[in-house]
PDB file of C-alpha atoms in Angstrom:
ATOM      1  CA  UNK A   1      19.261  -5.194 -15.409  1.00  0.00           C
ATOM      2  CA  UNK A   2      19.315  -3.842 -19.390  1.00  0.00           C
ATOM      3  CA  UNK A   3      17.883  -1.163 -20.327  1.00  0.00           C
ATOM      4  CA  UNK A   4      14.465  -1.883 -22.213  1.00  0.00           C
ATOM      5  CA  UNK A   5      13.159  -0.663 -25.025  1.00  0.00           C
ATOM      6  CA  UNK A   6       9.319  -0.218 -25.558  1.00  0.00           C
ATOM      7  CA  UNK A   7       7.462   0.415 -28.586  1.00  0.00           C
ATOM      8  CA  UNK A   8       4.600   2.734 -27.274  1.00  0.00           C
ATOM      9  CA  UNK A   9       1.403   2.310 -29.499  1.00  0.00           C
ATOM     10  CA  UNK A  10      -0.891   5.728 -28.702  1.00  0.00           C
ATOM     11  CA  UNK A  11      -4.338   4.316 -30.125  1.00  0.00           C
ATOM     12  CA  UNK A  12      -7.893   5.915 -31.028  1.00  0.00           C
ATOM     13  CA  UNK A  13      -9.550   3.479 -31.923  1.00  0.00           C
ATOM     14  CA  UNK A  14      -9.477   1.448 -34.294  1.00  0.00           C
ATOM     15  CA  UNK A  15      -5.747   3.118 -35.597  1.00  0.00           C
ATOM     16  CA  UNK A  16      -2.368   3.839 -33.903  1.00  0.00           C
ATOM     17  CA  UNK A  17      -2.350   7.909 -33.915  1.00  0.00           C
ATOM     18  CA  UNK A  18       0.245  10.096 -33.190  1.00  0.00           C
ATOM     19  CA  UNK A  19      -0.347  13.174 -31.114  1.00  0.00           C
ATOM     20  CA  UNK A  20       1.463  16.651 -30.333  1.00  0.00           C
ATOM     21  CA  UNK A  21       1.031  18.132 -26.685  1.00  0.00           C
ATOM     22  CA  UNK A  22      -1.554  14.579 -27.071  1.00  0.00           C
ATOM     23  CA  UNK A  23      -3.666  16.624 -29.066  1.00  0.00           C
ATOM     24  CA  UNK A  24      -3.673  17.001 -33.157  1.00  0.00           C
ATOM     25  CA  UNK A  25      -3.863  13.305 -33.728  1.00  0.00           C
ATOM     26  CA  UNK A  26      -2.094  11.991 -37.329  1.00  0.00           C
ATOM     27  CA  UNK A  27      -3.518   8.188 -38.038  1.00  0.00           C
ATOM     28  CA  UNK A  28      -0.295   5.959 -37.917  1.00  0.00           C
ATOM     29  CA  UNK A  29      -1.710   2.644 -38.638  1.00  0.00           C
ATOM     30  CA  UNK A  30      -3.548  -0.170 -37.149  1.00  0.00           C
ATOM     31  CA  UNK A  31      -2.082  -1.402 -33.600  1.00  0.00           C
ATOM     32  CA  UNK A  32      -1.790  -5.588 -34.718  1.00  0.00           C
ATOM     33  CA  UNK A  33       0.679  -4.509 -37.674  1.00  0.00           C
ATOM     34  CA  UNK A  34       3.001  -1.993 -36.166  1.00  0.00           C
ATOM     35  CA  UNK A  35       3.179  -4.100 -32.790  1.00  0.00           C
ATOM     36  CA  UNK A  36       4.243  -6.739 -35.149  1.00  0.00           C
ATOM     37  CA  UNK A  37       6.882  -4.378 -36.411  1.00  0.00           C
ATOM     38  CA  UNK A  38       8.089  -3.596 -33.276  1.00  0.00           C
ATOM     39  CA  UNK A  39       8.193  -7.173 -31.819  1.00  0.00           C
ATOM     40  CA  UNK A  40      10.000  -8.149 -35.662  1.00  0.00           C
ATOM     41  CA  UNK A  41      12.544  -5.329 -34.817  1.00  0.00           C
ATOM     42  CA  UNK A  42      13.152  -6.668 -31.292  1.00  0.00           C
ATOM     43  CA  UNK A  43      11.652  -4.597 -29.183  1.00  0.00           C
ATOM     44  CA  UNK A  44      11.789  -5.486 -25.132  1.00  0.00           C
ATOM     45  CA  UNK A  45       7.710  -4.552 -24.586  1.00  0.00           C
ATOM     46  CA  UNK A  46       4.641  -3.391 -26.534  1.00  0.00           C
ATOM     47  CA  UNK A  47       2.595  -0.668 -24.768  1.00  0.00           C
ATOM     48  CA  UNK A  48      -0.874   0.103 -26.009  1.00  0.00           C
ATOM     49  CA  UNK A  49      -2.960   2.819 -24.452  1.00  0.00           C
ATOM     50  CA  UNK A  50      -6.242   3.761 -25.670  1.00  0.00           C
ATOM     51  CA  UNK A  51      -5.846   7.862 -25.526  1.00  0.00           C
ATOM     52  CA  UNK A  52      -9.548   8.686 -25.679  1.00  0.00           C
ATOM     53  CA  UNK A  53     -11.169   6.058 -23.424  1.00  0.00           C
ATOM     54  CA  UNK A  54     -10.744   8.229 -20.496  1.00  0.00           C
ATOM     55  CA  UNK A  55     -11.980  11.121 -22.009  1.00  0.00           C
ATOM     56  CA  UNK A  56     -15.245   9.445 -23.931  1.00  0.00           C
ATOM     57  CA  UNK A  57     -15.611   7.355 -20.581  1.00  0.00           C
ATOM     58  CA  UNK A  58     -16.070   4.396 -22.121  1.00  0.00           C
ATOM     59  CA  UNK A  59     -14.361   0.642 -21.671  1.00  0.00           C
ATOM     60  CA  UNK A  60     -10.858   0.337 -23.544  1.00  0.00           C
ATOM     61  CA  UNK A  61     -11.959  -2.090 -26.921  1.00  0.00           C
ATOM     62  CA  UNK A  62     -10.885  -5.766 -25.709  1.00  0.00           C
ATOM     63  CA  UNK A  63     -11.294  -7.316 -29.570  1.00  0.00           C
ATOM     64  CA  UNK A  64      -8.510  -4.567 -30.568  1.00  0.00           C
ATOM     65  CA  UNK A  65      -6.272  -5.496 -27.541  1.00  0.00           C
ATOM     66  CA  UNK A  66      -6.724  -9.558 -28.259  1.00  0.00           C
ATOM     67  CA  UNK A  67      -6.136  -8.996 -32.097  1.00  0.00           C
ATOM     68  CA  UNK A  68      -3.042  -6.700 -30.999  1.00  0.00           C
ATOM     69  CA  UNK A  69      -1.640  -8.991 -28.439  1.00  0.00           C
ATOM     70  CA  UNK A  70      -2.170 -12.106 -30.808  1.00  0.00           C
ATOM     71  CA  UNK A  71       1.336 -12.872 -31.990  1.00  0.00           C
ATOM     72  CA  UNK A  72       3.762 -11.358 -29.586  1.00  0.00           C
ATOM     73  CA  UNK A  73       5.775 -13.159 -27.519  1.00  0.00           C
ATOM     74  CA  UNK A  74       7.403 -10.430 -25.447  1.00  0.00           C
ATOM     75  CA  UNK A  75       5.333  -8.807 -22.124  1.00  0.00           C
ATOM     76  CA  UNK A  76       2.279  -6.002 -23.379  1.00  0.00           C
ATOM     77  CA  UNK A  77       0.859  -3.565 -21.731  1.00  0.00           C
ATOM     78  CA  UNK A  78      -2.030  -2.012 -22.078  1.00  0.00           C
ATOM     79  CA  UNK A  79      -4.719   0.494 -20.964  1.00  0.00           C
ATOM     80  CA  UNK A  80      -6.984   3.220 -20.913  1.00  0.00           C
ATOM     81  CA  UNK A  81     -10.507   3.741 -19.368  1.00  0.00           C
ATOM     82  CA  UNK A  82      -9.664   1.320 -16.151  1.00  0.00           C
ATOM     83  CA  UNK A  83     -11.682   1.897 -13.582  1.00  0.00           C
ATOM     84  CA  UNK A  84     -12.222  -1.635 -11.920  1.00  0.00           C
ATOM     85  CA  UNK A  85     -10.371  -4.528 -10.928  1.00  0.00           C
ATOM     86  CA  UNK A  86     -12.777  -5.945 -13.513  1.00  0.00           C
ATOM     87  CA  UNK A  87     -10.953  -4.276 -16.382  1.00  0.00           C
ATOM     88  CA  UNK A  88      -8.037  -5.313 -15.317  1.00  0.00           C
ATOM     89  CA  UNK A  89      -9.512  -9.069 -15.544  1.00  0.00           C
ATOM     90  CA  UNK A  90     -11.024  -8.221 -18.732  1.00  0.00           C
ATOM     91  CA  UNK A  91      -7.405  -7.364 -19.775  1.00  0.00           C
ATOM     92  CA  UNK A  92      -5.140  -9.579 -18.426  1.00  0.00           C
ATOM     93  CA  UNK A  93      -7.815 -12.429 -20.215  1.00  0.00           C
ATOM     94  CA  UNK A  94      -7.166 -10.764 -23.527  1.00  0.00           C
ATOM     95  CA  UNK A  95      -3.430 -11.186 -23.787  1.00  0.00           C
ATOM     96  CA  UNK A  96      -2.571  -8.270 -21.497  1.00  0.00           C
ATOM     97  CA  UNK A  97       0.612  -8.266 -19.247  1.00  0.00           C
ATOM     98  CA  UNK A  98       0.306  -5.333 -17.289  1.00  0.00           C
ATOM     99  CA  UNK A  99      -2.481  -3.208 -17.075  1.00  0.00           C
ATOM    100  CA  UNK A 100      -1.978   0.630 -17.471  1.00  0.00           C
ATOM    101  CA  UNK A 101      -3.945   3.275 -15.404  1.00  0.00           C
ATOM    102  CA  UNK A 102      -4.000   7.201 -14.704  1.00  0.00           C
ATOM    103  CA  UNK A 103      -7.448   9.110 -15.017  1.00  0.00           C
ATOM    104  CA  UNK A 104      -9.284   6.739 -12.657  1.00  0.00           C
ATOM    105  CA  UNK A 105      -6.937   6.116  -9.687  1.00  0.00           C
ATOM    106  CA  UNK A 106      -5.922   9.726 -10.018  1.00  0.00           C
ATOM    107  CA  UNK A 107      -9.152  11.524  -9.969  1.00  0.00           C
ATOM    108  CA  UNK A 108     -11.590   9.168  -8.629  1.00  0.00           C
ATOM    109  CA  UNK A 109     -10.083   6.372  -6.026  1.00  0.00           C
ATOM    110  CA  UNK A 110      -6.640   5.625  -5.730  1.00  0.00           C
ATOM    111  CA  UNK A 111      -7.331   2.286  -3.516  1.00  0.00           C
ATOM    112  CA  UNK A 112      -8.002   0.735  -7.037  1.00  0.00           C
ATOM    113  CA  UNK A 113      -4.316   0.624  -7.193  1.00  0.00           C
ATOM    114  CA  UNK A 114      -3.641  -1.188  -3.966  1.00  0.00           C
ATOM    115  CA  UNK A 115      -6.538  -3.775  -5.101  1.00  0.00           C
ATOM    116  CA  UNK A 116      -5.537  -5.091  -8.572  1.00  0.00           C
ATOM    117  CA  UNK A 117      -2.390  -5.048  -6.906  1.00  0.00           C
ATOM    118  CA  UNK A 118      -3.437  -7.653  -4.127  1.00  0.00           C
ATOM    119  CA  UNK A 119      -5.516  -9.473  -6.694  1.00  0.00           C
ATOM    120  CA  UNK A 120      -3.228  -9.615  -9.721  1.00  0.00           C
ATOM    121  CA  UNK A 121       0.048  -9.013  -8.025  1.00  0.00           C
ATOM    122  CA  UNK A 122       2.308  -5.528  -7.973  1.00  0.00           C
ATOM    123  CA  UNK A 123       4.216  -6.253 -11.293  1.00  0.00           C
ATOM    124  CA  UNK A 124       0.324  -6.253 -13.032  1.00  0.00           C
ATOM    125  CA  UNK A 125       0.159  -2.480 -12.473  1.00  0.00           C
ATOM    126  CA  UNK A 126       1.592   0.473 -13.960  1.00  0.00           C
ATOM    127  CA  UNK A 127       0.415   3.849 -13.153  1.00  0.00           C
ATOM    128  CA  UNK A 128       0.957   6.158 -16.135  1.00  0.00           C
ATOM    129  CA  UNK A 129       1.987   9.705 -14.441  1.00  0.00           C
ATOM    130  CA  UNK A 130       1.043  12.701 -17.296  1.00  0.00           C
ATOM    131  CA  UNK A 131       2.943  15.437 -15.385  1.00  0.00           C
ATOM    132  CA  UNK A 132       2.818  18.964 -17.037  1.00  0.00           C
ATOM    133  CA  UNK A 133       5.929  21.223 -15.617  1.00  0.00           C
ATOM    134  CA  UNK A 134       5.337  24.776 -13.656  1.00  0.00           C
ATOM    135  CA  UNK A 135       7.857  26.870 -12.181  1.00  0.00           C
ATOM    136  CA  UNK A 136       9.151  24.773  -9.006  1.00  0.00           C
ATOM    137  CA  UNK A 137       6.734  21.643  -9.682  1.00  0.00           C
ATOM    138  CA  UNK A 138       5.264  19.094 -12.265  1.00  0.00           C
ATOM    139  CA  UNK A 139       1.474  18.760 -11.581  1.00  0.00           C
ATOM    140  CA  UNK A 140      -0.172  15.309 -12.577  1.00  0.00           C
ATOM    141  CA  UNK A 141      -2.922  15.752 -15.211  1.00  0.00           C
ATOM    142  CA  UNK A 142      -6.108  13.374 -16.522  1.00  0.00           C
ATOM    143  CA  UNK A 143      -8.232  12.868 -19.618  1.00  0.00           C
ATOM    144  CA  UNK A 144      -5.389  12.490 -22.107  1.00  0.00           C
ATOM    145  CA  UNK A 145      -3.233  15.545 -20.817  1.00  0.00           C
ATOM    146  CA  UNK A 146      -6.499  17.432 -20.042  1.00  0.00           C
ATOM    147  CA  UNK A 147      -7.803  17.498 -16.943  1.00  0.00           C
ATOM    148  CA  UNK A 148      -5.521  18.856 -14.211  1.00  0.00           C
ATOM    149  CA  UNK A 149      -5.271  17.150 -10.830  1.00  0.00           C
ATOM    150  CA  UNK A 150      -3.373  19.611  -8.474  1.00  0.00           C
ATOM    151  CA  UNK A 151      -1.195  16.569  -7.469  1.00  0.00           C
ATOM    152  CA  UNK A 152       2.189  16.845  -7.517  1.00  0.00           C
ATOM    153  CA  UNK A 153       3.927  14.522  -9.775  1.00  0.00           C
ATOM    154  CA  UNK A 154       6.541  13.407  -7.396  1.00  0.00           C
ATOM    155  CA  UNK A 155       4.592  12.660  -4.363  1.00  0.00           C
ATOM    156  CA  UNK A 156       1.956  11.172  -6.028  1.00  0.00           C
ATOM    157  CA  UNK A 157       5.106   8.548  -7.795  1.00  0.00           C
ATOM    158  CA  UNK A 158       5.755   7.943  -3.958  1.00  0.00           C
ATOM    159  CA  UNK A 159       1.783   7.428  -3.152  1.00  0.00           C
ATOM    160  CA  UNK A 160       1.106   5.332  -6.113  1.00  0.00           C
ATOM    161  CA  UNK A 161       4.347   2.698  -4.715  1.00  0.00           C
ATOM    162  CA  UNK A 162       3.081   2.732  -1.195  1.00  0.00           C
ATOM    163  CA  UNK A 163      -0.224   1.797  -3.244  1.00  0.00           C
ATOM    164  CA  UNK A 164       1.063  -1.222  -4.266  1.00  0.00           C
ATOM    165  CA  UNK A 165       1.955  -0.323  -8.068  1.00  0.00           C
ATOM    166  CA  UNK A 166       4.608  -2.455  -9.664  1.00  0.00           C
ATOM    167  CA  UNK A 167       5.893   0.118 -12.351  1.00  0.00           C
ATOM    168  CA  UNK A 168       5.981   3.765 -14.011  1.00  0.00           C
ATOM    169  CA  UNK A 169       5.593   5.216 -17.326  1.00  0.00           C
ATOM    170  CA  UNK A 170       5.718   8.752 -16.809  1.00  0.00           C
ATOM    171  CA  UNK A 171       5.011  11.404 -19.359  1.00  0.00           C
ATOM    172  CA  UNK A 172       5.338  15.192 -20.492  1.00  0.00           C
ATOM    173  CA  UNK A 173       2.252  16.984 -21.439  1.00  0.00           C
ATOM    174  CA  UNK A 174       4.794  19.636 -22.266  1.00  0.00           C
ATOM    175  CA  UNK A 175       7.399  17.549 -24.715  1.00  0.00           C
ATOM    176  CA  UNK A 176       5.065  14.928 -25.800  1.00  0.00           C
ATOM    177  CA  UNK A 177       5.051  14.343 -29.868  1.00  0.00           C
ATOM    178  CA  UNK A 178       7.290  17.263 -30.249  1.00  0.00           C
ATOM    179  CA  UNK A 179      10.772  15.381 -30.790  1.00  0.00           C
ATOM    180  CA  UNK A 180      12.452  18.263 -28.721  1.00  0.00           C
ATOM    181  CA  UNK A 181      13.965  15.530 -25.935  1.00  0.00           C
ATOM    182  CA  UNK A 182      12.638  14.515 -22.484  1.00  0.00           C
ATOM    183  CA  UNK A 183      11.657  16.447 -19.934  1.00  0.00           C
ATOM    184  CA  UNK A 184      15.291  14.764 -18.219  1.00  0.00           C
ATOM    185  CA  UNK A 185      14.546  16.529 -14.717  1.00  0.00           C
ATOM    186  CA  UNK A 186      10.911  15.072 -14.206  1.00  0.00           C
ATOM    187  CA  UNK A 187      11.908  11.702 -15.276  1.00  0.00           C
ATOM    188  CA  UNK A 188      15.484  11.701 -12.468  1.00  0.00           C
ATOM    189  CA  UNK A 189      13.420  13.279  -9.924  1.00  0.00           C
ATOM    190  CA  UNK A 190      10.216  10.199  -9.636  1.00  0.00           C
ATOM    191  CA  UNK A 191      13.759   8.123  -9.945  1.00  0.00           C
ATOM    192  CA  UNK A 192      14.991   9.238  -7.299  1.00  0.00           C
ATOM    193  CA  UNK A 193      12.096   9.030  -5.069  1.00  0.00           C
ATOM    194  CA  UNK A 194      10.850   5.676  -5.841  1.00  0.00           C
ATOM    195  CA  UNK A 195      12.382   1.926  -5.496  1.00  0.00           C
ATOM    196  CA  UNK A 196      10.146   0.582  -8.413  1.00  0.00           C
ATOM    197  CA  UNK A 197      10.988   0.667 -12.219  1.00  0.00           C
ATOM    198  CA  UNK A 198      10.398   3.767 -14.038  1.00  0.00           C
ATOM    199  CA  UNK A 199       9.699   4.069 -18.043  1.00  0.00           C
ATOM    200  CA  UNK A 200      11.129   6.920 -19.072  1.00  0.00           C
ATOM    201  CA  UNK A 201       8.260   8.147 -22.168  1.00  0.00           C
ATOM    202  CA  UNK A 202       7.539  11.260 -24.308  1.00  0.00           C
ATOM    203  CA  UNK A 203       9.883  13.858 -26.270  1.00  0.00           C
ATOM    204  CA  UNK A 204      12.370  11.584 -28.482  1.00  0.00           C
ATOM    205  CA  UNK A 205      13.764  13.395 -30.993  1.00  0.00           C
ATOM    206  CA  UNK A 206      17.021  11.774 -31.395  1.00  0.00           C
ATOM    207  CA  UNK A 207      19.265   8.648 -30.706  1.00  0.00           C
ATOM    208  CA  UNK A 208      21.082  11.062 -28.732  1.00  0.00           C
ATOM    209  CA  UNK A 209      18.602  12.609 -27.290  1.00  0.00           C
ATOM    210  CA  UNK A 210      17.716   9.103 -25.376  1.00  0.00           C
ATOM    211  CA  UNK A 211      21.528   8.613 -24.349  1.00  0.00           C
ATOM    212  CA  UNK A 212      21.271  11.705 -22.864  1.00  0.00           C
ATOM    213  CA  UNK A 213      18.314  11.022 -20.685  1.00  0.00           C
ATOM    214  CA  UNK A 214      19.299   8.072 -19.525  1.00  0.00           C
ATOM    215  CA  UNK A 215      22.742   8.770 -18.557  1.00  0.00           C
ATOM    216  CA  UNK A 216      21.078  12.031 -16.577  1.00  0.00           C
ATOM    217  CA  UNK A 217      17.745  10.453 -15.457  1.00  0.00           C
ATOM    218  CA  UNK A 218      18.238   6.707 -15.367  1.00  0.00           C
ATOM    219  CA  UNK A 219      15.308   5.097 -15.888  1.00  0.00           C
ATOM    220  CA  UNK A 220      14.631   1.172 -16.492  1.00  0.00           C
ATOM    221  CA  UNK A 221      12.785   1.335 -19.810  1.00  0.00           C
ATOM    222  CA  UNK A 222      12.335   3.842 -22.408  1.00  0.00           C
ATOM    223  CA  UNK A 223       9.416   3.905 -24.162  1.00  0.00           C
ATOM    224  CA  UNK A 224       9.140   5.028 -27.736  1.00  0.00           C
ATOM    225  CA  UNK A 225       6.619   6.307 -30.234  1.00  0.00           C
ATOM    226  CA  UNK A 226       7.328   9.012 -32.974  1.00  0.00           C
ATOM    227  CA  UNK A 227      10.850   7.981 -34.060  1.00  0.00           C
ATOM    228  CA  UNK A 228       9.822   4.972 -34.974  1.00  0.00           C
ATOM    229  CA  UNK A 229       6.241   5.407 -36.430  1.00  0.00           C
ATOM    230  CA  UNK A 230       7.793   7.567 -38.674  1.00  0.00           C
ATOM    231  CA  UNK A 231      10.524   5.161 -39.490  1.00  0.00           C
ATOM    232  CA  UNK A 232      13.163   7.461 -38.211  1.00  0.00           C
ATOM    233  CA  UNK A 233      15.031   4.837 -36.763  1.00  0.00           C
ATOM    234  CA  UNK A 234      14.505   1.270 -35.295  1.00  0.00           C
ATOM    235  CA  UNK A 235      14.765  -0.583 -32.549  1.00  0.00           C
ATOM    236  CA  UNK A 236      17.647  -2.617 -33.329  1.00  0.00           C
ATOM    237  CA  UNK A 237      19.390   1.138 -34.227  1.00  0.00           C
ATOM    238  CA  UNK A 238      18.575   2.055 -30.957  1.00  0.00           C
ATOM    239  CA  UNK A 239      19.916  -0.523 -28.957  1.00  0.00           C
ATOM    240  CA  UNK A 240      22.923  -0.360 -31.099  1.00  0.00           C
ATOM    241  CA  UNK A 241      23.584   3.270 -30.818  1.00  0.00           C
ATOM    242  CA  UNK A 242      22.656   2.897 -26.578  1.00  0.00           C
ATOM    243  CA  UNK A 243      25.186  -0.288 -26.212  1.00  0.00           C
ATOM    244  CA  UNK A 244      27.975   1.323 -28.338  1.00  0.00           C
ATOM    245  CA  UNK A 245      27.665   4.462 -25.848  1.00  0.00           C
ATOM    246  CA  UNK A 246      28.357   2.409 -22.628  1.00  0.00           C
ATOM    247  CA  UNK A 247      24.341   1.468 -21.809  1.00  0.00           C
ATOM    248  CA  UNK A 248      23.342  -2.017 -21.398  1.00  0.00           C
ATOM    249  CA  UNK A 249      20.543  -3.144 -23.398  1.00  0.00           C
ATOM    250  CA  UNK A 250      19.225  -6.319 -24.253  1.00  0.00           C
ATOM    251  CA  UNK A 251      20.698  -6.744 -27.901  1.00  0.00           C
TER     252      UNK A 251
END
């Protein structure tokens, strides 16, 4: 299968921000125009994730999502403050996809996996992993890259598929928003470990940068924020640079 390229959206409310480390939030712009954008610019996927929901427990915004969703004709995900096979209705009503979840099914009740996935079906749920890096480990953490878990990136990856989740995005708490590349190990080891697709997301600095990672970690998807909200590249560039370096994409 290509390679697919995802325009990640990180959104307080009611604006696409940009965060470092997911804290010190600059205001990007508002999620319907740059998903346009991205869709414009070919991207494979739109993922939108509502950063603070978690963290202010309270219900992702559905008008936002619906307005967001509106006009794209390629698969979106979205998330942020699930904590019921209801949201995930309330979601996949709105123009959702797939329905992104972390603080909830890590800290609370896991089963919720295992239940939108018999309701909704497997390919309806992605488990974002936030996985911060210590000396011989990557522990999962909560809340926006707050809250630590204890868990252990990798076997939770394997816990989450037994679950019944139909996809990955996992992230760096340690290279997010800083443009300093992936964190390539943590991404090939949940690889290695698990049979369902993996987004590879945080840490882009570079076109290279992303050729790198995926010829070391090989992911299926690579999702992208900074480069692109601050028009360092674009898609199309992207998939251009990836397929002239040997990497299928869809072009």
């Amino acid at each position: 299968m290509p390679l697919r390229i995802i325009a990640r959206l990180d959104v307080k409310p009611p604006d696409v921000v940009k965060p470092v480390h997911f804290e010190g939030l600059r205001r990007m712009g508002s999620p319907k125009d740059l998903a346009s954008k991205y869709y414009n610019q070919g991207a494979d996927e739109i993922l939108f994730e509502d950063i603070v929901a978690s963290l202010y427990r309270r219900p992702i915004m559905l008008d936002l999502i619906h307005q967001t969703s509106r006009d794209l004709y390629i698969p979106f995900a979205a998330g942020g403050g699930v904590q019921a096979t209801e949201h995930f209705e309330q979601l996949l009503h709105n123009g959702v996809d797939k329905v992104l979840i972390n603080t909830y099914a890590l800290q609370e009740d896991p089963s919720i996996i295992r239940r939108a996935a018999e309701i909704f079906g497997s390919q309806a749920v992605v488990v974002h992993i936030v996985a911060k890096h210590w000396t011989d480990w990557w522990e999962c953490y909560s809340d926006c890259g707050r809250i630590r878990s204890g868990k252990n990136a990798v076997s939770w990856a394997k816990e989450v598929e037994s679950l019944g989740a139909g996809e990955l995005l996992v992230s760096s708490v340690d290279r997010d928003g800083r443009n300093r590349g992936f964190d390539k190990d943590l991404i090939a080891a949940i690889v290695s470990k698990v049979k369902i697709p993996v987004i590879a997301g945080s840490g882009a600095g570079s076109l290279e940068e992303i050729r790198d990672m995926i010829t070391h970690a090989k992911p299926d998807a690579v999702a992208i924020g900074s480069l692109l909200h601050y028009n360092k590249t674009t898609i199309g560039e992207i998939k251009t640079f990836l397929a002239d370096s040997g990497i299928e994409v869809a072009l």
